[in-house]
Amino acid sequence: MFACRLPWWRSSAACKSWQSGHFLPWDRCQMLGIKGINTTVEQEQQAGMKEKQMLEDLEMPLAKRETETLFQEQPETGNQYLEDTLLRSYLKTHLPPKVLEEVHQDLERFGNCLQTEIQPLSWECELNPPVFRQYDAWGRRVDHIHTCSAWRRMKEISAEEGLIAEAYERRYSNWSRLYQAVKLYLFSSSSGGFNCPLAMTDGAAKVIESLGIPGSLKNAFDRLTSRDPEKFWTSGQWMTERRGGSDVANGTETVARKQPDGTYRLYGFKWFTSAADSDVTLTLARIADAEGRCTQGSRGLSLFFLRVRDEQGKLNSIQVQRLKDKLGTRQMATAELWLQGSRAELISAEGHGVAAISSMLNITRIHNVIGAVASMRRMISLSRDYARKRVAFGKLLKDHPLHMQTIARMEVQVRGAFLLLMEIVRLLGLAETNLASEQEQLLLRLLIPVAKLYTGKQASAVAVEAMESFGGQGYMEDTGLPVMLRDTLVLSIWEGTTNILSLDVLRSLTKSQGQVMAVFLSTVQVSPELQPCSA
């Protein structure tokens, strides 16, 4: 059992009537508190009675109040799927009826699971970050990274829920990728940081699939996409070295030496390896010739697959230098690693590692967008519920027009980002099932870096704004809100900073000779999802 030290915003609660509803006129918003399109008259009456009692209680002398130590009622959220009317409306509009019926039932069940089990586990992951033990009591080097039981349970849940498998089973053809993205969107802000290893696991599976799932990688692919917690593997992505992350062409120093049996031994230093407790990883290295010389630049890079540990759990000639002391995402082990002859398998053509890894980067960037949109939705949902409970200057925050205007502006941001995300995963689903036109493939190539760039910066801005809506409580560590803010700050850095992504967009324009921009402009004119929002 886990200690029940939950912050107030992660506690389990009944499904609230104040959902992510459509925008209403200001007078109606103030009367309903933007409770959503499913609010009943009885729920409105109950909310009104509660508000009246709160205001009367504030007028009593402090000595006569029922609770003298509780000054503010905590915000709560219910079933995240049922409360997200924009999500439900999108699925109802786009999914085929039979698919919608099955998906709706599963997502409602998953929403309850998030509320009752996964959110408490998330807070346990925050309270119990990974611990690195380099030596045992007798001086033997063990390099053991200990993760808490809640983190390990997150891995089991990820398998059971098919958070990776769903995209590769393709039960719903081209809609399978969108369905997976929706589950990840609901899971992300309650995952305790486990959404990061899932991103890299999804990316690794995508790379292997793009290679045709060669026989030597069949077992790995099956495990990366398994629903069985006993078989499920997670993957790392070891690209960043001492000279930097994005400039892999000039920054990669790791050398691969071929062995008589056809495998390779890797030697080098990986400066920043997320999810260092993963089972396998993909990494870049330069193959040395017989004289030990390596080709420099991107043409010298090849892609390798390696197991982090052997069947006995012993590290694959890897030494852990230390765990990174990060600003956020502290729930996940990120390490500096020495590769000292790690056995690996070459999985790309020699010198074509960058091209082979590109499909992984596209997937992880989409996961980055999912995390950004999910964090914004979570913060706004909490801010909205708090506005129904917090009294200032004699009335609830929801009855202050300026406060509600701030929430409305954040809502516009997250709705636009959500629709952009859904369009990207819809296009990806078409591409993966060979149903995408040439124009749709060009559009997907453009939108991935654009969405990653924009939502990554958007998420931290919305998090700061939402935190401010709580006043001083937003600054208190035990509310959990600072955790959410810190964890969003990585979203503009991981998988390409703003300038790197801008250059990526320029490359797509150049490579298509401007055709991608023509496709984008024509699509915006006919697609409601990509048209600018009007407040």
PDB file of N, CA and C in Angstrom, residues 198-256:
ATOM      1  N   LEU A 198       7.594   6.185 -22.196  1.00  0.00           N
ATOM      2  CA  LEU A 198       6.641   5.688 -23.189  1.00  0.00           C
ATOM      3  C   LEU A 198       6.879   6.347 -24.545  1.00  0.00           C
ATOM      4  N   ALA A 199       7.241   7.622 -24.537  1.00  0.00           N
ATOM      5  CA  ALA A 199       7.534   8.317 -25.794  1.00  0.00           C
ATOM      6  C   ALA A 199       8.683   7.635 -26.521  1.00  0.00           C
ATOM      7  N   MET A 200       9.748   7.330 -25.801  1.00  0.00           N
ATOM      8  CA  MET A 200      10.913   6.712 -26.425  1.00  0.00           C
ATOM      9  C   MET A 200      10.645   5.262 -26.805  1.00  0.00           C
ATOM     10  N   THR A 201       9.807   4.588 -26.021  1.00  0.00           N
ATOM     11  CA  THR A 201       9.422   3.216 -26.356  1.00  0.00           C
ATOM     12  C   THR A 201       8.630   3.188 -27.655  1.00  0.00           C
ATOM     13  N   ASP A 202       7.689   4.111 -27.780  1.00  0.00           N
ATOM     14  CA  ASP A 202       6.902   4.235 -29.007  1.00  0.00           C
ATOM     15  C   ASP A 202       7.822   4.543 -30.191  1.00  0.00           C
ATOM     16  N   GLY A 203       8.775   5.446 -29.977  1.00  0.00           N
ATOM     17  CA  GLY A 203       9.703   5.799 -31.038  1.00  0.00           C
ATOM     18  C   GLY A 203      10.569   4.632 -31.475  1.00  0.00           C
ATOM     19  N   ALA A 204      11.040   3.845 -30.506  1.00  0.00           N
ATOM     20  CA  ALA A 204      11.870   2.684 -30.839  1.00  0.00           C
ATOM     21  C   ALA A 204      11.068   1.650 -31.617  1.00  0.00           C
ATOM     22  N   ALA A 205       9.826   1.430 -31.196  1.00  0.00           N
ATOM     23  CA  ALA A 205       8.964   0.487 -31.913  1.00  0.00           C
ATOM     24  C   ALA A 205       8.737   0.957 -33.347  1.00  0.00           C
ATOM     25  N   LYS A 206       8.566   2.262 -33.503  1.00  0.00           N
ATOM     26  CA  LYS A 206       8.345   2.819 -34.839  1.00  0.00           C
ATOM     27  C   LYS A 206       9.564   2.622 -35.728  1.00  0.00           C
ATOM     28  N   VAL A 207      10.746   2.812 -35.193  1.00  0.00           N
ATOM     29  CA  VAL A 207      11.972   2.606 -35.973  1.00  0.00           C
ATOM     30  C   VAL A 207      12.075   1.158 -36.427  1.00  0.00           C
ATOM     31  N   ILE A 208      11.849   0.239 -35.492  1.00  0.00           N
ATOM     32  CA  ILE A 208      11.951  -1.189 -35.838  1.00  0.00           C
ATOM     33  C   ILE A 208      10.914  -1.561 -36.892  1.00  0.00           C
ATOM     34  N   GLU A 209       9.699  -1.027 -36.748  1.00  0.00           N
ATOM     35  CA  GLU A 209       8.658  -1.298 -37.737  1.00  0.00           C
ATOM     36  C   GLU A 209       9.053  -0.734 -39.106  1.00  0.00           C
ATOM     37  N   SER A 210       9.639   0.465 -39.105  1.00  0.00           N
ATOM     38  CA  SER A 210      10.040   1.082 -40.371  1.00  0.00           C
ATOM     39  C   SER A 210      11.148   0.304 -41.061  1.00  0.00           C
ATOM     40  N   LEU A 211      11.902  -0.489 -40.293  1.00  0.00           N
ATOM     41  CA  LEU A 211      12.967  -1.322 -40.855  1.00  0.00           C
ATOM     42  C   LEU A 211      12.437  -2.666 -41.336  1.00  0.00           C
ATOM     43  N   GLY A 212      11.118  -2.869 -41.201  1.00  0.00           N
ATOM     44  CA  GLY A 212      10.527  -4.127 -41.631  1.00  0.00           C
ATOM     45  C   GLY A 212      10.536  -5.210 -40.570  1.00  0.00           C
ATOM     46  N   ILE A 213      10.815  -4.855 -39.329  1.00  0.00           N
ATOM     47  CA  ILE A 213      10.909  -5.795 -38.192  1.00  0.00           C
ATOM     48  C   ILE A 213      11.801  -6.983 -38.558  1.00  0.00           C
ATOM     49  N   PRO A 214      13.094  -6.746 -38.716  1.00  0.00           N
ATOM     50  CA  PRO A 214      14.020  -7.853 -39.024  1.00  0.00           C
ATOM     51  C   PRO A 214      13.978  -8.920 -37.942  1.00  0.00           C
ATOM     52  N   GLY A 215      14.318 -10.139 -38.323  1.00  0.00           N
ATOM     53  CA  GLY A 215      14.224 -11.271 -37.402  1.00  0.00           C
ATOM     54  C   GLY A 215      14.948 -11.066 -36.083  1.00  0.00           C
ATOM     55  N   SER A 216      16.105 -10.428 -36.126  1.00  0.00           N
ATOM     56  CA  SER A 216      16.891 -10.228 -34.907  1.00  0.00           C
ATOM     57  C   SER A 216      16.222  -9.256 -33.934  1.00  0.00           C
ATOM     58  N   LEU A 217      15.263  -8.456 -34.459  1.00  0.00           N
ATOM     59  CA  LEU A 217      14.581  -7.473 -33.613  1.00  0.00           C
ATOM     60  C   LEU A 217      13.118  -7.839 -33.356  1.00  0.00           C
ATOM     61  N   LYS A 218      12.689  -9.012 -33.836  1.00  0.00           N
ATOM     62  CA  LYS A 218      11.291  -9.413 -33.671  1.00  0.00           C
ATOM     63  C   LYS A 218      10.919  -9.517 -32.198  1.00  0.00           C
ATOM     64  N   ASN A 219      11.770 -10.120 -31.398  1.00  0.00           N
ATOM     65  CA  ASN A 219      11.478 -10.255 -29.969  1.00  0.00           C
ATOM     66  C   ASN A 219      11.396  -8.897 -29.295  1.00  0.00           C
ATOM     67  N   ALA A 220      12.313  -8.007 -29.653  1.00  0.00           N
ATOM     68  CA  ALA A 220      12.305  -6.661 -29.070  1.00  0.00           C
ATOM     69  C   ALA A 220      11.024  -5.920 -29.447  1.00  0.00           C
ATOM     70  N   PHE A 221      10.624  -5.990 -30.706  1.00  0.00           N
ATOM     71  CA  PHE A 221       9.407  -5.312 -31.143  1.00  0.00           C
ATOM     72  C   PHE A 221       8.186  -5.861 -30.408  1.00  0.00           C
ATOM     73  N   ASP A 222       8.114  -7.167 -30.287  1.00  0.00           N
ATOM     74  CA  ASP A 222       6.980  -7.777 -29.583  1.00  0.00           C
ATOM     75  C   ASP A 222       6.910  -7.324 -28.130  1.00  0.00           C
ATOM     76  N   ARG A 223       8.061  -7.179 -27.503  1.00  0.00           N
ATOM     77  CA  ARG A 223       8.082  -6.748 -26.104  1.00  0.00           C
ATOM     78  C   ARG A 223       7.762  -5.257 -25.963  1.00  0.00           C
ATOM     79  N   LEU A 224       8.262  -4.457 -26.868  1.00  0.00           N
ATOM     80  CA  LEU A 224       7.992  -3.013 -26.810  1.00  0.00           C
ATOM     81  C   LEU A 224       6.509  -2.704 -27.037  1.00  0.00           C
ATOM     82  N   THR A 225       5.820  -3.596 -27.729  1.00  0.00           N
ATOM     83  CA  THR A 225       4.405  -3.371 -28.040  1.00  0.00           C
ATOM     84  C   THR A 225       3.500  -4.361 -27.320  1.00  0.00           C
ATOM     85  N   SER A 226       3.989  -4.969 -26.248  1.00  0.00           N
ATOM     86  CA  SER A 226       3.230  -6.000 -25.535  1.00  0.00           C
ATOM     87  C   SER A 226       2.226  -5.396 -24.554  1.00  0.00           C
ATOM     88  N   ARG A 227       1.142  -6.126 -24.307  1.00  0.00           N
ATOM     89  CA  ARG A 227       0.180  -5.785 -23.259  1.00  0.00           C
ATOM     90  C   ARG A 227       0.414  -6.598 -21.987  1.00  0.00           C
ATOM     91  N   ASP A 228       1.389  -7.456 -22.021  1.00  0.00           N
ATOM     92  CA  ASP A 228       1.711  -8.305 -20.871  1.00  0.00           C
ATOM     93  C   ASP A 228       2.770  -7.610 -20.015  1.00  0.00           C
ATOM     94  N   PRO A 229       2.438  -7.226 -18.773  1.00  0.00           N
ATOM     95  CA  PRO A 229       3.423  -6.535 -17.929  1.00  0.00           C
ATOM     96  C   PRO A 229       4.700  -7.332 -17.701  1.00  0.00           C
ATOM     97  N   GLU A 230       4.601  -8.669 -17.772  1.00  0.00           N
ATOM     98  CA  GLU A 230       5.777  -9.505 -17.557  1.00  0.00           C
ATOM     99  C   GLU A 230       6.721  -9.468 -18.760  1.00  0.00           C
ATOM    100  N   LYS A 231       6.197  -9.140 -19.921  1.00  0.00           N
ATOM    101  CA  LYS A 231       7.010  -9.130 -21.139  1.00  0.00           C
ATOM    102  C   LYS A 231       7.363  -7.728 -21.619  1.00  0.00           C
ATOM    103  N   PHE A 232       6.608  -6.735 -21.188  1.00  0.00           N
ATOM    104  CA  PHE A 232       6.736  -5.374 -21.715  1.00  0.00           C
ATOM    105  C   PHE A 232       8.096  -4.766 -21.417  1.00  0.00           C
ATOM    106  N   TRP A 233       8.710  -4.196 -22.454  1.00  0.00           N
ATOM    107  CA  TRP A 233       9.974  -3.477 -22.331  1.00  0.00           C
ATOM    108  C   TRP A 233       9.751  -1.992 -22.596  1.00  0.00           C
ATOM    109  N   THR A 234      10.554  -1.184 -21.954  1.00  0.00           N
ATOM    110  CA  THR A 234      10.637   0.233 -22.317  1.00  0.00           C
ATOM    111  C   THR A 234      12.006   0.495 -22.940  1.00  0.00           C
ATOM    112  N   SER A 235      12.068   1.563 -23.732  1.00  0.00           N
ATOM    113  CA  SER A 235      13.315   1.878 -24.440  1.00  0.00           C
ATOM    114  C   SER A 235      13.813   3.268 -24.087  1.00  0.00           C
ATOM    115  N   GLY A 236      15.119   3.405 -24.098  1.00  0.00           N
ATOM    116  CA  GLY A 236      15.743   4.716 -23.981  1.00  0.00           C
ATOM    117  C   GLY A 236      16.089   5.254 -25.360  1.00  0.00           C
ATOM    118  N   GLN A 237      16.703   6.413 -25.369  1.00  0.00           N
ATOM    119  CA  GLN A 237      17.118   7.077 -26.617  1.00  0.00           C
ATOM    120  C   GLN A 237      18.388   7.845 -26.295  1.00  0.00           C
ATOM    121  N   TRP A 238      19.543   7.230 -26.538  1.00  0.00           N
ATOM    122  CA  TRP A 238      20.814   7.781 -26.070  1.00  0.00           C
ATOM    123  C   TRP A 238      21.508   8.517 -27.213  1.00  0.00           C
ATOM    124  N   MET A 239      21.193   9.768 -27.360  1.00  0.00           N
ATOM    125  CA  MET A 239      21.760  10.573 -28.444  1.00  0.00           C
ATOM    126  C   MET A 239      22.721  11.649 -27.926  1.00  0.00           C
ATOM    127  N   THR A 240      22.374  12.277 -26.814  1.00  0.00           N
ATOM    128  CA  THR A 240      23.125  13.436 -26.338  1.00  0.00           C
ATOM    129  C   THR A 240      24.473  13.034 -25.749  1.00  0.00           C
ATOM    130  N   GLU A 241      25.533  13.696 -26.223  1.00  0.00           N
ATOM    131  CA  GLU A 241      26.868  13.454 -25.683  1.00  0.00           C
ATOM    132  C   GLU A 241      27.450  14.774 -25.175  1.00  0.00           C
ATOM    133  N   ARG A 242      28.710  14.763 -24.802  1.00  0.00           N
ATOM    134  CA  ARG A 242      29.287  15.923 -24.103  1.00  0.00           C
ATOM    135  C   ARG A 242      29.275  17.198 -24.929  1.00  0.00           C
ATOM    136  N   ARG A 243      29.317  17.078 -26.237  1.00  0.00           N
ATOM    137  CA  ARG A 243      29.357  18.268 -27.085  1.00  0.00           C
ATOM    138  C   ARG A 243      27.968  18.841 -27.360  1.00  0.00           C
ATOM    139  N   GLY A 244      26.928  18.165 -26.914  1.00  0.00           N
ATOM    140  CA  GLY A 244      25.591  18.704 -27.096  1.00  0.00           C
ATOM    141  C   GLY A 244      24.610  17.663 -27.583  1.00  0.00           C
ATOM    142  N   GLY A 245      23.333  18.101 -27.739  1.00  0.00           N
ATOM    143  CA  GLY A 245      22.264  17.177 -28.076  1.00  0.00           C
ATOM    144  C   GLY A 245      21.796  17.247 -29.513  1.00  0.00           C
ATOM    145  N   SER A 246      21.329  18.415 -29.954  1.00  0.00           N
ATOM    146  CA  SER A 246      20.735  18.515 -31.285  1.00  0.00           C
ATOM    147  C   SER A 246      21.754  18.342 -32.407  1.00  0.00           C
ATOM    148  N   ASP A 247      22.985  18.775 -32.189  1.00  0.00           N
ATOM    149  CA  ASP A 247      24.017  18.687 -33.223  1.00  0.00           C
ATOM    150  C   ASP A 247      24.693  17.321 -33.156  1.00  0.00           C
ATOM    151  N   VAL A 248      23.934  16.270 -33.493  1.00  0.00           N
ATOM    152  CA  VAL A 248      24.495  14.919 -33.392  1.00  0.00           C
ATOM    153  C   VAL A 248      25.599  14.693 -34.418  1.00  0.00           C
ATOM    154  N   ALA A 249      25.536  15.399 -35.541  1.00  0.00           N
ATOM    155  CA  ALA A 249      26.538  15.197 -36.590  1.00  0.00           C
ATOM    156  C   ALA A 249      27.934  15.532 -36.101  1.00  0.00           C
ATOM    157  N   ASN A 250      28.049  16.587 -35.297  1.00  0.00           N
ATOM    158  CA  ASN A 250      29.361  17.011 -34.802  1.00  0.00           C
ATOM    159  C   ASN A 250      29.589  16.649 -33.340  1.00  0.00           C
ATOM    160  N   GLY A 251      28.518  16.280 -32.646  1.00  0.00           N
ATOM    161  CA  GLY A 251      28.645  16.028 -31.213  1.00  0.00           C
ATOM    162  C   GLY A 251      28.816  14.579 -30.823  1.00  0.00           C
ATOM    163  N   THR A 252      28.614  13.645 -31.747  1.00  0.00           N
ATOM    164  CA  THR A 252      28.682  12.221 -31.403  1.00  0.00           C
ATOM    165  C   THR A 252      30.114  11.716 -31.469  1.00  0.00           C
ATOM    166  N   GLU A 253      30.620  11.265 -30.342  1.00  0.00           N
ATOM    167  CA  GLU A 253      31.995  10.755 -30.234  1.00  0.00           C
ATOM    168  C   GLU A 253      32.052   9.247 -30.043  1.00  0.00           C
ATOM    169  N   THR A 254      30.918   8.626 -29.722  1.00  0.00           N
ATOM    170  CA  THR A 254      30.900   7.187 -29.443  1.00  0.00           C
ATOM    171  C   THR A 254      31.361   6.392 -30.664  1.00  0.00           C
ATOM    172  N   VAL A 255      32.228   5.419 -30.416  1.00  0.00           N
ATOM    173  CA  VAL A 255      32.826   4.607 -31.473  1.00  0.00           C
ATOM    174  C   VAL A 255      32.295   3.181 -31.372  1.00  0.00           C
ATOM    175  N   ALA A 256      32.010   2.578 -32.534  1.00  0.00           N
ATOM    176  CA  ALA A 256      31.569   1.178 -32.606  1.00  0.00           C
ATOM    177  C   ALA A 256      32.648   0.342 -33.277  1.00  0.00           C
TER     178      ALA A 256
END
